[in-house]
């Protein structure tokens, strides 16, 4: 209920396979995770959701991986941090499970999952087009930095792009309003129409 709390949740799922989640000792199954996501979106329909996934966990089969792909398609993740499994010293997996998924399989799976997440992210982002959102201005846009050093054409009005984040942690790039020093806008919240 507090306006000071952003409607953004980073909720790692790690896998869409109950068998793999159990091996990871995650303490939940896919159905529990999806019920949680449904409750979040029912109570906070404007919430942005991000996650984490690991591909190539020891013993992961193609069916386990496809279950993860299905879950990524099902949840409206704004983004997912997708990693390929690698043994970590001191973890139960390193001590008890052989890293038996070949590297080429891990690479293929990570690329496939990244492509699926790219489609999901595009659909989520497209849903904001036409809306006006509050954006916390963080900095000059990285695109702006790449423009520095270009030839200035005197008949064009100088334009400056800024970069910021919505309450749902969506990165937004926009032109600075005219007549204001762009540096004075950093740290402020501006209403920005999403195009």
Short mmCIF file of N, CA and C in Angstrom, two decimals:
data_model
loop_
_atom_site.label_atom_id
_atom_site.label_comp_id
_atom_site.label_asym_id
_atom_site.label_seq_id
_atom_site.Cartn_x
_atom_site.Cartn_y
_atom_site.Cartn_z
N UNK A 1 0.81 -1.21 0.00
CA UNK A 1 0.00 0.00 0.00
C UNK A 1 0.86 1.27 0.00
N UNK A 2 2.14 1.15 0.30
CA UNK A 2 2.99 2.33 0.39
C UNK A 2 3.46 2.76 -0.99
N UNK A 3 3.31 4.04 -1.31
CA UNK A 3 3.80 4.53 -2.60
C UNK A 3 5.33 4.57 -2.67
N UNK A 4 5.99 4.38 -1.53
CA UNK A 4 7.46 4.42 -1.50
C UNK A 4 8.07 3.08 -1.93
N UNK A 5 7.24 2.06 -2.04
CA UNK A 5 7.74 0.73 -2.42
C UNK A 5 7.41 0.49 -3.88
N UNK A 6 8.42 0.20 -4.68
CA UNK A 6 8.22 -0.02 -6.11
C UNK A 6 7.56 -1.38 -6.36
N UNK A 7 6.66 -1.44 -7.31
CA UNK A 7 6.00 -2.72 -7.64
C UNK A 7 6.89 -3.59 -8.53
N UNK A 8 8.00 -4.00 -7.97
CA UNK A 8 8.99 -4.79 -8.70
C UNK A 8 9.45 -5.92 -7.80
N UNK A 9 9.37 -7.14 -8.32
CA UNK A 9 9.80 -8.30 -7.56
C UNK A 9 10.82 -9.09 -8.35
N UNK A 10 11.94 -9.38 -7.72
CA UNK A 10 12.93 -10.27 -8.31
C UNK A 10 12.75 -11.60 -7.60
N UNK A 11 12.17 -12.56 -8.33
CA UNK A 11 11.78 -13.83 -7.73
C UNK A 11 12.42 -14.98 -8.50
N UNK A 12 13.62 -15.39 -8.11
CA UNK A 12 14.29 -16.47 -8.84
C UNK A 12 13.47 -17.75 -8.86
N UNK A 13 13.34 -18.35 -10.03
CA UNK A 13 12.66 -19.64 -10.14
C UNK A 13 13.67 -20.76 -10.28
N UNK A 14 14.77 -20.51 -10.96
CA UNK A 14 15.89 -21.43 -11.18
C UNK A 14 15.59 -22.54 -12.18
N UNK A 15 14.42 -23.17 -12.11
CA UNK A 15 14.09 -24.26 -13.04
C UNK A 15 12.57 -24.42 -13.10
N UNK A 16 12.10 -24.93 -14.22
CA UNK A 16 10.68 -25.25 -14.36
C UNK A 16 10.40 -26.71 -14.11
N UNK A 17 11.41 -27.44 -13.64
CA UNK A 17 11.28 -28.87 -13.37
C UNK A 17 11.26 -29.12 -11.87
N UNK A 18 10.19 -29.76 -11.39
CA UNK A 18 10.11 -30.08 -9.96
C UNK A 18 11.27 -30.97 -9.52
N UNK A 19 11.68 -31.89 -10.38
CA UNK A 19 12.79 -32.79 -10.04
C UNK A 19 14.08 -32.00 -9.82
N UNK A 20 14.35 -31.06 -10.72
CA UNK A 20 15.57 -30.25 -10.59
C UNK A 20 15.46 -29.31 -9.38
N UNK A 21 14.29 -28.72 -9.16
CA UNK A 21 14.12 -27.85 -7.99
C UNK A 21 14.40 -28.62 -6.70
N UNK A 22 13.96 -29.88 -6.65
CA UNK A 22 14.22 -30.70 -5.46
C UNK A 22 15.71 -30.96 -5.31
N UNK A 23 16.40 -31.27 -6.42
CA UNK A 23 17.84 -31.47 -6.35
C UNK A 23 18.57 -30.20 -5.91
N UNK A 24 18.04 -29.05 -6.32
CA UNK A 24 18.62 -27.75 -5.93
C UNK A 24 18.30 -27.40 -4.49
N UNK A 25 17.41 -28.18 -3.86
CA UNK A 25 16.97 -27.92 -2.49
C UNK A 25 16.29 -26.55 -2.37
N UNK A 26 15.46 -26.22 -3.38
CA UNK A 26 14.82 -24.90 -3.41
C UNK A 26 13.67 -24.77 -2.42
N UNK A 27 13.04 -25.85 -2.01
CA UNK A 27 11.99 -25.75 -1.00
C UNK A 27 10.62 -25.38 -1.56
N UNK A 28 10.45 -25.39 -2.86
CA UNK A 28 9.16 -25.14 -3.49
C UNK A 28 9.09 -25.94 -4.78
N UNK A 29 7.87 -26.06 -5.31
CA UNK A 29 7.72 -26.70 -6.61
C UNK A 29 7.14 -25.69 -7.59
N UNK A 30 7.02 -26.10 -8.84
CA UNK A 30 6.55 -25.19 -9.89
C UNK A 30 5.15 -24.67 -9.59
N UNK A 31 4.26 -25.55 -9.14
CA UNK A 31 2.89 -25.13 -8.85
C UNK A 31 2.85 -24.05 -7.76
N UNK A 32 3.66 -24.22 -6.73
CA UNK A 32 3.72 -23.22 -5.65
C UNK A 32 4.23 -21.89 -6.19
N UNK A 33 5.26 -21.94 -7.01
CA UNK A 33 5.82 -20.73 -7.61
C UNK A 33 4.77 -20.02 -8.46
N UNK A 34 4.07 -20.77 -9.31
CA UNK A 34 3.07 -20.15 -10.19
C UNK A 34 1.89 -19.59 -9.40
N UNK A 35 1.48 -20.28 -8.33
CA UNK A 35 0.40 -19.73 -7.49
C UNK A 35 0.84 -18.40 -6.87
N UNK A 36 2.09 -18.33 -6.44
CA UNK A 36 2.62 -17.07 -5.88
C UNK A 36 2.58 -15.96 -6.94
N UNK A 37 3.05 -16.24 -8.15
CA UNK A 37 3.04 -15.25 -9.22
C UNK A 37 1.61 -14.80 -9.52
N UNK A 38 0.68 -15.74 -9.57
CA UNK A 38 -0.72 -15.39 -9.83
C UNK A 38 -1.28 -14.48 -8.73
N UNK A 39 -0.93 -14.76 -7.46
CA UNK A 39 -1.38 -13.90 -6.35
C UNK A 39 -0.80 -12.50 -6.49
N UNK A 40 0.48 -12.42 -6.83
CA UNK A 40 1.12 -11.11 -7.01
C UNK A 40 0.38 -10.32 -8.08
N UNK A 41 0.18 -10.93 -9.24
CA UNK A 41 -0.43 -10.21 -10.36
C UNK A 41 -1.90 -9.90 -10.11
N UNK A 42 -2.56 -10.71 -9.28
CA UNK A 42 -3.96 -10.43 -8.92
C UNK A 42 -4.03 -9.20 -8.01
N UNK A 43 -3.10 -9.09 -7.07
CA UNK A 43 -3.12 -7.99 -6.11
C UNK A 43 -2.38 -6.76 -6.60
N UNK A 44 -1.36 -6.96 -7.44
CA UNK A 44 -0.56 -5.86 -7.98
C UNK A 44 -0.43 -6.03 -9.49
N UNK A 45 -1.49 -5.77 -10.25
CA UNK A 45 -1.43 -6.03 -11.69
C UNK A 45 -0.34 -5.23 -12.40
N UNK A 46 0.12 -4.14 -11.81
CA UNK A 46 1.18 -3.34 -12.45
C UNK A 46 2.57 -3.81 -12.07
N UNK A 47 2.67 -4.88 -11.30
CA UNK A 47 3.98 -5.36 -10.84
C UNK A 47 4.84 -5.85 -12.00
N UNK A 48 6.12 -5.56 -11.91
CA UNK A 48 7.11 -6.12 -12.82
C UNK A 48 7.81 -7.26 -12.10
N UNK A 49 8.05 -8.34 -12.84
CA UNK A 49 8.66 -9.52 -12.25
C UNK A 49 9.94 -9.85 -13.01
N UNK A 50 11.00 -10.07 -12.27
CA UNK A 50 12.26 -10.55 -12.84
C UNK A 50 12.62 -11.85 -12.15
N UNK A 51 13.44 -12.64 -12.80
CA UNK A 51 13.80 -13.92 -12.21
C UNK A 51 15.22 -14.33 -12.52
N UNK A 52 15.57 -15.51 -12.06
CA UNK A 52 16.85 -16.14 -12.34
C UNK A 52 16.56 -17.58 -12.77
N UNK A 53 17.33 -18.08 -13.72
CA UNK A 53 17.24 -19.48 -14.14
C UNK A 53 18.65 -20.03 -14.31
N UNK A 54 18.76 -21.32 -14.06
CA UNK A 54 20.02 -22.02 -14.29
C UNK A 54 19.73 -23.14 -15.28
N UNK A 55 20.51 -23.22 -16.34
CA UNK A 55 20.38 -24.33 -17.28
C UNK A 55 21.59 -25.24 -17.11
N UNK A 56 21.37 -26.52 -17.38
CA UNK A 56 22.46 -27.48 -17.31
C UNK A 56 22.82 -27.94 -15.91
N UNK A 57 21.87 -27.80 -14.95
CA UNK A 57 22.11 -28.32 -13.61
C UNK A 57 22.35 -29.83 -13.73
N UNK A 58 23.19 -30.42 -12.89
CA UNK A 58 23.48 -31.84 -13.01
C UNK A 58 22.21 -32.69 -13.14
N UNK A 59 22.25 -33.61 -14.06
CA UNK A 59 21.20 -34.57 -14.43
C UNK A 59 20.04 -33.93 -15.20
N UNK A 60 20.12 -32.63 -15.54
CA UNK A 60 19.01 -31.99 -16.26
C UNK A 60 18.83 -32.68 -17.62
N UNK A 61 17.62 -33.18 -17.85
CA UNK A 61 17.29 -33.83 -19.12
C UNK A 61 16.69 -32.80 -20.06
N UNK A 62 16.47 -33.22 -21.29
CA UNK A 62 15.82 -32.34 -22.25
C UNK A 62 14.39 -32.03 -21.79
N UNK A 63 13.71 -33.01 -21.17
CA UNK A 63 12.36 -32.78 -20.65
C UNK A 63 12.38 -31.76 -19.51
N UNK A 64 13.38 -31.85 -18.63
CA UNK A 64 13.52 -30.86 -17.54
C UNK A 64 13.70 -29.46 -18.14
N UNK A 65 14.57 -29.38 -19.15
CA UNK A 65 14.83 -28.08 -19.78
C UNK A 65 13.57 -27.54 -20.46
N UNK A 66 12.82 -28.40 -21.16
CA UNK A 66 11.60 -27.94 -21.81
C UNK A 66 10.57 -27.46 -20.79
N UNK A 67 10.55 -28.06 -19.61
CA UNK A 67 9.67 -27.58 -18.54
C UNK A 67 10.05 -26.17 -18.12
N UNK A 68 11.34 -25.88 -18.10
CA UNK A 68 11.80 -24.52 -17.80
C UNK A 68 11.37 -23.56 -18.91
N UNK A 69 11.52 -23.97 -20.15
CA UNK A 69 11.07 -23.13 -21.28
C UNK A 69 9.58 -22.82 -21.15
N UNK A 70 8.79 -23.83 -20.82
CA UNK A 70 7.34 -23.64 -20.66
C UNK A 70 7.03 -22.64 -19.55
N UNK A 71 7.75 -22.74 -18.44
CA UNK A 71 7.52 -21.82 -17.33
C UNK A 71 7.87 -20.38 -17.73
N UNK A 72 8.97 -20.21 -18.45
CA UNK A 72 9.37 -18.86 -18.88
C UNK A 72 8.30 -18.27 -19.80
N UNK A 73 7.72 -19.10 -20.65
CA UNK A 73 6.64 -18.61 -21.54
C UNK A 73 5.39 -18.25 -20.74
N UNK A 74 5.18 -18.89 -19.60
CA UNK A 74 3.96 -18.72 -18.82
C UNK A 74 3.97 -17.46 -17.94
N UNK A 75 5.14 -17.08 -17.42
CA UNK A 75 5.25 -15.96 -16.47
C UNK A 75 5.67 -14.70 -17.22
N UNK A 76 5.00 -13.57 -16.98
CA UNK A 76 5.38 -12.33 -17.68
C UNK A 76 6.62 -11.66 -17.07
N UNK A 77 7.75 -12.35 -17.17
CA UNK A 77 9.01 -11.81 -16.65
C UNK A 77 9.42 -10.61 -17.50
N UNK A 78 9.73 -9.49 -16.86
CA UNK A 78 10.29 -8.36 -17.61
C UNK A 78 11.68 -8.72 -18.09
N UNK A 79 12.37 -9.51 -17.29
CA UNK A 79 13.66 -10.07 -17.68
C UNK A 79 13.98 -11.24 -16.76
N UNK A 80 14.93 -12.02 -17.19
CA UNK A 80 15.42 -13.14 -16.42
C UNK A 80 16.93 -13.16 -16.53
N UNK A 81 17.59 -13.35 -15.43
CA UNK A 81 19.03 -13.54 -15.45
C UNK A 81 19.24 -15.04 -15.63
N UNK A 82 19.78 -15.43 -16.78
CA UNK A 82 19.89 -16.84 -17.12
C UNK A 82 21.36 -17.24 -17.11
N UNK A 83 21.66 -18.25 -16.33
CA UNK A 83 23.03 -18.70 -16.14
C UNK A 83 23.15 -20.17 -16.53
N UNK A 84 24.33 -20.57 -16.95
CA UNK A 84 24.56 -22.00 -17.12
C UNK A 84 25.22 -22.50 -15.84
N UNK A 85 24.85 -23.69 -15.47
CA UNK A 85 25.37 -24.27 -14.24
C UNK A 85 26.88 -24.43 -14.32
N UNK A 86 27.53 -24.07 -13.23
CA UNK A 86 28.95 -24.39 -13.05
C UNK A 86 29.14 -24.70 -11.56
N UNK A 87 29.95 -25.68 -11.25
CA UNK A 87 30.13 -26.07 -9.84
C UNK A 87 30.68 -24.91 -9.01
N UNK A 88 30.11 -24.75 -7.83
CA UNK A 88 30.56 -23.71 -6.88
C UNK A 88 31.10 -24.39 -5.63
N UNK A 89 32.34 -24.09 -5.26
CA UNK A 89 32.90 -24.70 -4.04
C UNK A 89 32.00 -24.44 -2.82
N UNK A 90 31.83 -25.49 -2.02
CA UNK A 90 31.06 -25.36 -0.79
C UNK A 90 29.58 -25.61 -0.97
N UNK A 91 29.12 -25.83 -2.22
CA UNK A 91 27.69 -26.09 -2.43
C UNK A 91 27.43 -27.59 -2.37
N UNK A 92 26.21 -27.95 -2.01
CA UNK A 92 25.82 -29.35 -1.96
C UNK A 92 25.94 -29.97 -3.34
N UNK A 93 25.54 -29.23 -4.38
CA UNK A 93 25.59 -29.77 -5.74
C UNK A 93 27.02 -30.17 -6.12
N UNK A 94 27.98 -29.36 -5.75
CA UNK A 94 29.37 -29.67 -6.12
C UNK A 94 29.84 -30.93 -5.41
N UNK A 95 29.44 -31.08 -4.16
CA UNK A 95 29.89 -32.22 -3.36
C UNK A 95 29.16 -33.51 -3.71
N UNK A 96 27.89 -33.42 -4.17
CA UNK A 96 27.08 -34.63 -4.34
C UNK A 96 26.72 -34.97 -5.78
N UNK A 97 26.80 -34.00 -6.68
CA UNK A 97 26.32 -34.23 -8.04
C UNK A 97 27.42 -33.98 -9.06
N UNK A 98 27.55 -34.92 -9.98
CA UNK A 98 28.54 -34.76 -11.04
C UNK A 98 28.00 -33.77 -12.08
N UNK A 99 28.85 -32.87 -12.51
CA UNK A 99 28.48 -31.89 -13.56
C UNK A 99 28.47 -32.66 -14.89
N UNK A 100 27.32 -33.29 -15.18
CA UNK A 100 27.26 -34.25 -16.28
C UNK A 100 26.61 -33.73 -17.56
N UNK A 101 26.18 -32.47 -17.57
CA UNK A 101 25.58 -31.91 -18.79
C UNK A 101 26.71 -31.28 -19.60
N UNK A 102 26.94 -31.77 -20.83
CA UNK A 102 28.06 -31.25 -21.62
C UNK A 102 27.93 -29.76 -21.92
N UNK A 103 29.08 -29.08 -21.99
CA UNK A 103 29.10 -27.63 -22.26
C UNK A 103 28.34 -27.25 -23.53
N UNK A 104 28.49 -27.97 -24.65
CA UNK A 104 27.72 -27.58 -25.85
C UNK A 104 26.20 -27.63 -25.61
N UNK A 105 25.74 -28.57 -24.81
CA UNK A 105 24.31 -28.66 -24.49
C UNK A 105 23.91 -27.47 -23.62
N UNK A 106 24.75 -27.13 -22.65
CA UNK A 106 24.46 -25.96 -21.81
C UNK A 106 24.38 -24.69 -22.66
N UNK A 107 25.33 -24.53 -23.59
CA UNK A 107 25.32 -23.33 -24.46
C UNK A 107 24.06 -23.28 -25.31
N UNK A 108 23.68 -24.41 -25.90
CA UNK A 108 22.46 -24.43 -26.71
C UNK A 108 21.25 -24.08 -25.86
N UNK A 109 21.17 -24.66 -24.69
CA UNK A 109 20.01 -24.41 -23.82
C UNK A 109 19.97 -22.96 -23.36
N UNK A 110 21.10 -22.41 -23.00
CA UNK A 110 21.09 -21.01 -22.55
C UNK A 110 20.67 -20.09 -23.68
N UNK A 111 21.16 -20.35 -24.89
CA UNK A 111 20.77 -19.51 -26.04
C UNK A 111 19.29 -19.65 -26.35
N UNK A 112 18.76 -20.87 -26.26
CA UNK A 112 17.33 -21.08 -26.51
C UNK A 112 16.48 -20.36 -25.46
N UNK A 113 16.89 -20.49 -24.20
CA UNK A 113 16.13 -19.84 -23.13
C UNK A 113 16.22 -18.31 -23.22
N UNK A 114 17.39 -17.80 -23.59
CA UNK A 114 17.52 -16.35 -23.80
C UNK A 114 16.60 -15.86 -24.92
N UNK A 115 16.47 -16.64 -25.98
CA UNK A 115 15.59 -16.25 -27.08
C UNK A 115 14.13 -16.24 -26.63
N UNK A 116 13.73 -17.24 -25.87
CA UNK A 116 12.36 -17.28 -25.35
C UNK A 116 12.12 -16.09 -24.43
N UNK A 117 13.07 -15.83 -23.52
CA UNK A 117 12.91 -14.69 -22.61
C UNK A 117 12.87 -13.39 -23.38
N UNK A 118 13.62 -13.28 -24.46
CA UNK A 118 13.57 -12.07 -25.29
C UNK A 118 12.17 -11.82 -25.83
N UNK A 119 11.49 -12.88 -26.26
CA UNK A 119 10.11 -12.74 -26.75
C UNK A 119 9.17 -12.33 -25.63
N UNK A 120 9.32 -12.96 -24.47
CA UNK A 120 8.48 -12.63 -23.31
C UNK A 120 8.70 -11.18 -22.90
N UNK A 121 9.96 -10.76 -22.81
CA UNK A 121 10.27 -9.37 -22.44
C UNK A 121 9.68 -8.39 -23.43
N UNK A 122 9.79 -8.70 -24.71
CA UNK A 122 9.24 -7.81 -25.74
C UNK A 122 7.74 -7.64 -25.57
N UNK A 123 7.04 -8.72 -25.27
CA UNK A 123 5.59 -8.62 -25.05
C UNK A 123 5.26 -7.81 -23.81
N UNK A 124 6.03 -8.02 -22.74
CA UNK A 124 5.81 -7.24 -21.51
C UNK A 124 6.04 -5.76 -21.79
N UNK A 125 7.14 -5.42 -22.45
CA UNK A 125 7.47 -4.02 -22.72
C UNK A 125 6.46 -3.39 -23.67
N UNK A 126 6.01 -4.14 -24.65
CA UNK A 126 5.02 -3.62 -25.60
C UNK A 126 3.72 -3.21 -24.87
N UNK A 127 3.43 -3.88 -23.77
CA UNK A 127 2.22 -3.57 -23.00
C UNK A 127 2.24 -2.18 -22.37
N UNK A 128 3.39 -1.54 -22.31
CA UNK A 128 3.49 -0.20 -21.72
C UNK A 128 3.36 0.91 -22.75
N UNK A 129 3.41 0.57 -24.03
CA UNK A 129 3.34 1.59 -25.07
C UNK A 129 2.01 2.34 -24.96
N UNK A 130 2.10 3.66 -25.00
CA UNK A 130 0.92 4.51 -24.89
C UNK A 130 0.64 4.98 -23.47
N UNK A 131 1.27 4.35 -22.49
CA UNK A 131 1.07 4.76 -21.10
C UNK A 131 2.05 5.88 -20.74
N UNK A 132 1.68 6.67 -19.76
CA UNK A 132 2.60 7.65 -19.18
C UNK A 132 2.98 7.13 -17.81
N UNK A 133 4.29 6.96 -17.62
CA UNK A 133 4.81 6.41 -16.38
C UNK A 133 5.77 7.39 -15.72
N UNK A 134 5.80 7.35 -14.41
CA UNK A 134 6.81 8.11 -13.69
C UNK A 134 8.16 7.44 -13.92
N UNK A 135 9.16 8.22 -14.27
CA UNK A 135 10.50 7.68 -14.51
C UNK A 135 11.49 8.43 -13.64
N UNK A 136 12.25 7.68 -12.87
CA UNK A 136 13.32 8.24 -12.05
C UNK A 136 14.52 8.42 -12.96
N UNK A 137 14.94 9.68 -13.17
CA UNK A 137 16.04 9.99 -14.09
C UNK A 137 17.37 9.65 -13.42
N UNK A 138 18.15 8.77 -14.06
CA UNK A 138 19.41 8.33 -13.48
C UNK A 138 20.64 8.98 -14.09
N UNK A 139 20.61 9.19 -15.43
CA UNK A 139 21.85 9.63 -16.09
C UNK A 139 21.58 10.03 -17.53
N UNK A 140 22.63 10.57 -18.15
CA UNK A 140 22.58 10.73 -19.60
C UNK A 140 22.54 9.34 -20.20
N UNK A 141 21.79 9.17 -21.25
CA UNK A 141 21.66 7.87 -21.89
C UNK A 141 23.00 7.40 -22.43
N UNK A 142 23.29 6.10 -22.35
CA UNK A 142 24.52 5.59 -22.98
C UNK A 142 24.54 5.91 -24.48
N UNK A 143 23.39 5.95 -25.13
CA UNK A 143 23.32 6.34 -26.54
C UNK A 143 23.83 7.76 -26.71
N UNK A 144 23.49 8.63 -25.76
CA UNK A 144 23.96 10.01 -25.80
C UNK A 144 25.47 10.06 -25.77
N UNK A 145 26.06 9.23 -24.94
CA UNK A 145 27.52 9.21 -24.82
C UNK A 145 28.17 8.84 -26.15
N UNK A 146 27.54 7.93 -26.89
CA UNK A 146 28.12 7.51 -28.17
C UNK A 146 28.00 8.60 -29.22
N UNK A 147 27.08 9.53 -29.03
CA UNK A 147 26.93 10.62 -29.99
C UNK A 147 27.97 11.72 -29.81
N UNK A 148 28.54 11.80 -28.62
CA UNK A 148 29.52 12.85 -28.36
C UNK A 148 30.63 12.76 -29.40
N UNK A 149 31.10 13.89 -29.84
CA UNK A 149 32.17 13.94 -30.81
C UNK A 149 31.68 13.96 -32.25
N UNK A 150 30.36 13.86 -32.44
CA UNK A 150 29.84 13.95 -33.80
C UNK A 150 29.81 15.40 -34.24
N UNK A 151 29.75 15.59 -35.50
CA UNK A 151 29.70 16.95 -36.06
C UNK A 151 28.36 17.58 -35.70
N UNK A 152 28.39 18.78 -35.19
CA UNK A 152 27.17 19.49 -34.84
C UNK A 152 26.66 20.22 -36.08
N UNK A 153 25.41 19.97 -36.40
CA UNK A 153 24.78 20.66 -37.51
C UNK A 153 24.01 21.85 -36.94
N UNK A 154 24.34 23.03 -37.35
CA UNK A 154 23.79 24.25 -36.75
C UNK A 154 22.28 24.40 -36.95
N UNK A 155 21.72 23.79 -38.00
CA UNK A 155 20.29 23.95 -38.21
C UNK A 155 19.46 22.99 -37.36
N UNK A 156 20.13 22.01 -36.71
CA UNK A 156 19.41 21.10 -35.82
C UNK A 156 19.49 21.62 -34.39
N UNK A 157 18.38 21.49 -33.68
CA UNK A 157 18.39 21.83 -32.26
C UNK A 157 19.14 20.72 -31.52
N UNK A 158 20.04 21.07 -30.62
CA UNK A 158 20.74 20.03 -29.88
C UNK A 158 19.74 19.22 -29.05
N UNK A 159 19.92 17.92 -29.05
CA UNK A 159 19.03 17.03 -28.28
C UNK A 159 19.87 16.23 -27.30
N UNK A 160 19.31 16.00 -26.16
CA UNK A 160 20.00 15.20 -25.15
C UNK A 160 19.06 14.10 -24.72
N UNK A 161 19.58 12.88 -24.70
CA UNK A 161 18.79 11.77 -24.21
C UNK A 161 19.18 11.45 -22.77
N UNK A 162 18.17 11.13 -21.99
CA UNK A 162 18.35 10.72 -20.61
C UNK A 162 17.90 9.27 -20.46
N UNK A 163 18.33 8.65 -19.39
CA UNK A 163 17.95 7.28 -19.09
C UNK A 163 17.48 7.22 -17.64
N UNK A 164 16.43 6.46 -17.43
CA UNK A 164 15.92 6.30 -16.08
C UNK A 164 15.14 5.00 -15.95
N UNK A 165 14.48 4.85 -14.81
CA UNK A 165 13.73 3.62 -14.53
C UNK A 165 12.32 3.93 -14.05
N UNK A 166 11.41 3.09 -14.49
CA UNK A 166 10.02 3.17 -14.04
C UNK A 166 9.93 2.55 -12.64
N UNK A 167 8.80 2.70 -11.98
CA UNK A 167 8.64 2.03 -10.68
C UNK A 167 8.80 0.51 -10.78
N UNK A 168 8.52 -0.06 -11.96
CA UNK A 168 8.70 -1.48 -12.17
C UNK A 168 10.08 -1.86 -12.66
N UNK A 169 11.04 -0.95 -12.57
CA UNK A 169 12.44 -1.18 -12.92
C UNK A 169 12.66 -1.40 -14.42
N UNK A 170 11.81 -0.80 -15.25
CA UNK A 170 12.02 -0.87 -16.69
C UNK A 170 12.88 0.31 -17.11
N UNK A 171 13.99 0.04 -17.78
CA UNK A 171 14.88 1.10 -18.23
C UNK A 171 14.18 1.86 -19.35
N UNK A 172 14.18 3.18 -19.25
CA UNK A 172 13.48 4.05 -20.19
C UNK A 172 14.45 5.12 -20.68
N UNK A 173 14.50 5.30 -22.00
CA UNK A 173 15.37 6.30 -22.61
C UNK A 173 14.47 7.33 -23.28
N UNK A 174 14.75 8.61 -23.07
CA UNK A 174 13.87 9.66 -23.59
C UNK A 174 14.66 10.94 -23.80
N UNK A 175 14.10 11.80 -24.64
CA UNK A 175 14.74 13.10 -24.88
C UNK A 175 14.46 14.03 -23.71
N UNK A 176 15.49 14.77 -23.33
CA UNK A 176 15.32 15.75 -22.25
C UNK A 176 14.40 16.86 -22.74
N UNK A 177 13.50 17.32 -21.88
CA UNK A 177 12.65 18.44 -22.28
C UNK A 177 13.49 19.68 -22.57
N UNK A 178 13.09 20.45 -23.56
CA UNK A 178 13.83 21.66 -23.93
C UNK A 178 13.77 22.72 -22.85
N UNK A 179 14.78 23.57 -22.83
CA UNK A 179 14.81 24.70 -21.91
C UNK A 179 15.28 24.37 -20.51
N UNK A 180 15.64 23.12 -20.27
CA UNK A 180 16.11 22.72 -18.95
C UNK A 180 17.46 22.04 -19.12
N UNK A 181 18.40 22.38 -18.25
CA UNK A 181 19.70 21.71 -18.28
C UNK A 181 19.47 20.24 -17.92
N UNK A 182 19.82 19.31 -18.82
CA UNK A 182 19.58 17.89 -18.55
C UNK A 182 20.19 17.42 -17.23
N UNK A 183 21.33 17.98 -16.86
CA UNK A 183 21.97 17.60 -15.60
C UNK A 183 21.10 17.90 -14.40
N UNK A 184 20.24 18.94 -14.51
CA UNK A 184 19.36 19.29 -13.41
C UNK A 184 18.22 18.29 -13.23
N UNK A 185 18.01 17.43 -14.24
CA UNK A 185 16.91 16.46 -14.17
C UNK A 185 17.33 15.14 -13.50
N UNK A 186 18.63 14.91 -13.42
CA UNK A 186 19.10 13.67 -12.81
C UNK A 186 18.71 13.66 -11.34
N UNK A 187 18.09 12.56 -10.93
CA UNK A 187 17.60 12.43 -9.56
C UNK A 187 16.14 12.83 -9.39
N UNK A 188 15.53 13.34 -10.45
CA UNK A 188 14.12 13.73 -10.38
C UNK A 188 13.23 12.66 -10.99
N UNK A 189 11.95 12.73 -10.71
CA UNK A 189 10.97 11.83 -11.30
C UNK A 189 10.15 12.62 -12.29
N UNK A 190 10.11 12.14 -13.55
CA UNK A 190 9.38 12.82 -14.61
C UNK A 190 8.30 11.91 -15.19
N UNK A 191 7.16 12.48 -15.59
CA UNK A 191 6.17 11.67 -16.31
C UNK A 191 6.62 11.53 -17.76
N UNK A 192 6.74 10.31 -18.22
CA UNK A 192 7.24 10.04 -19.57
C UNK A 192 6.22 9.16 -20.30
N UNK A 193 5.84 9.60 -21.49
CA UNK A 193 4.92 8.79 -22.31
C UNK A 193 5.76 7.75 -23.06
N UNK A 194 5.37 6.50 -22.93
CA UNK A 194 6.12 5.39 -23.51
C UNK A 194 5.71 5.20 -24.98
N UNK A 195 6.69 5.29 -25.85
CA UNK A 195 6.42 5.07 -27.27
C UNK A 195 7.18 3.86 -27.78
#
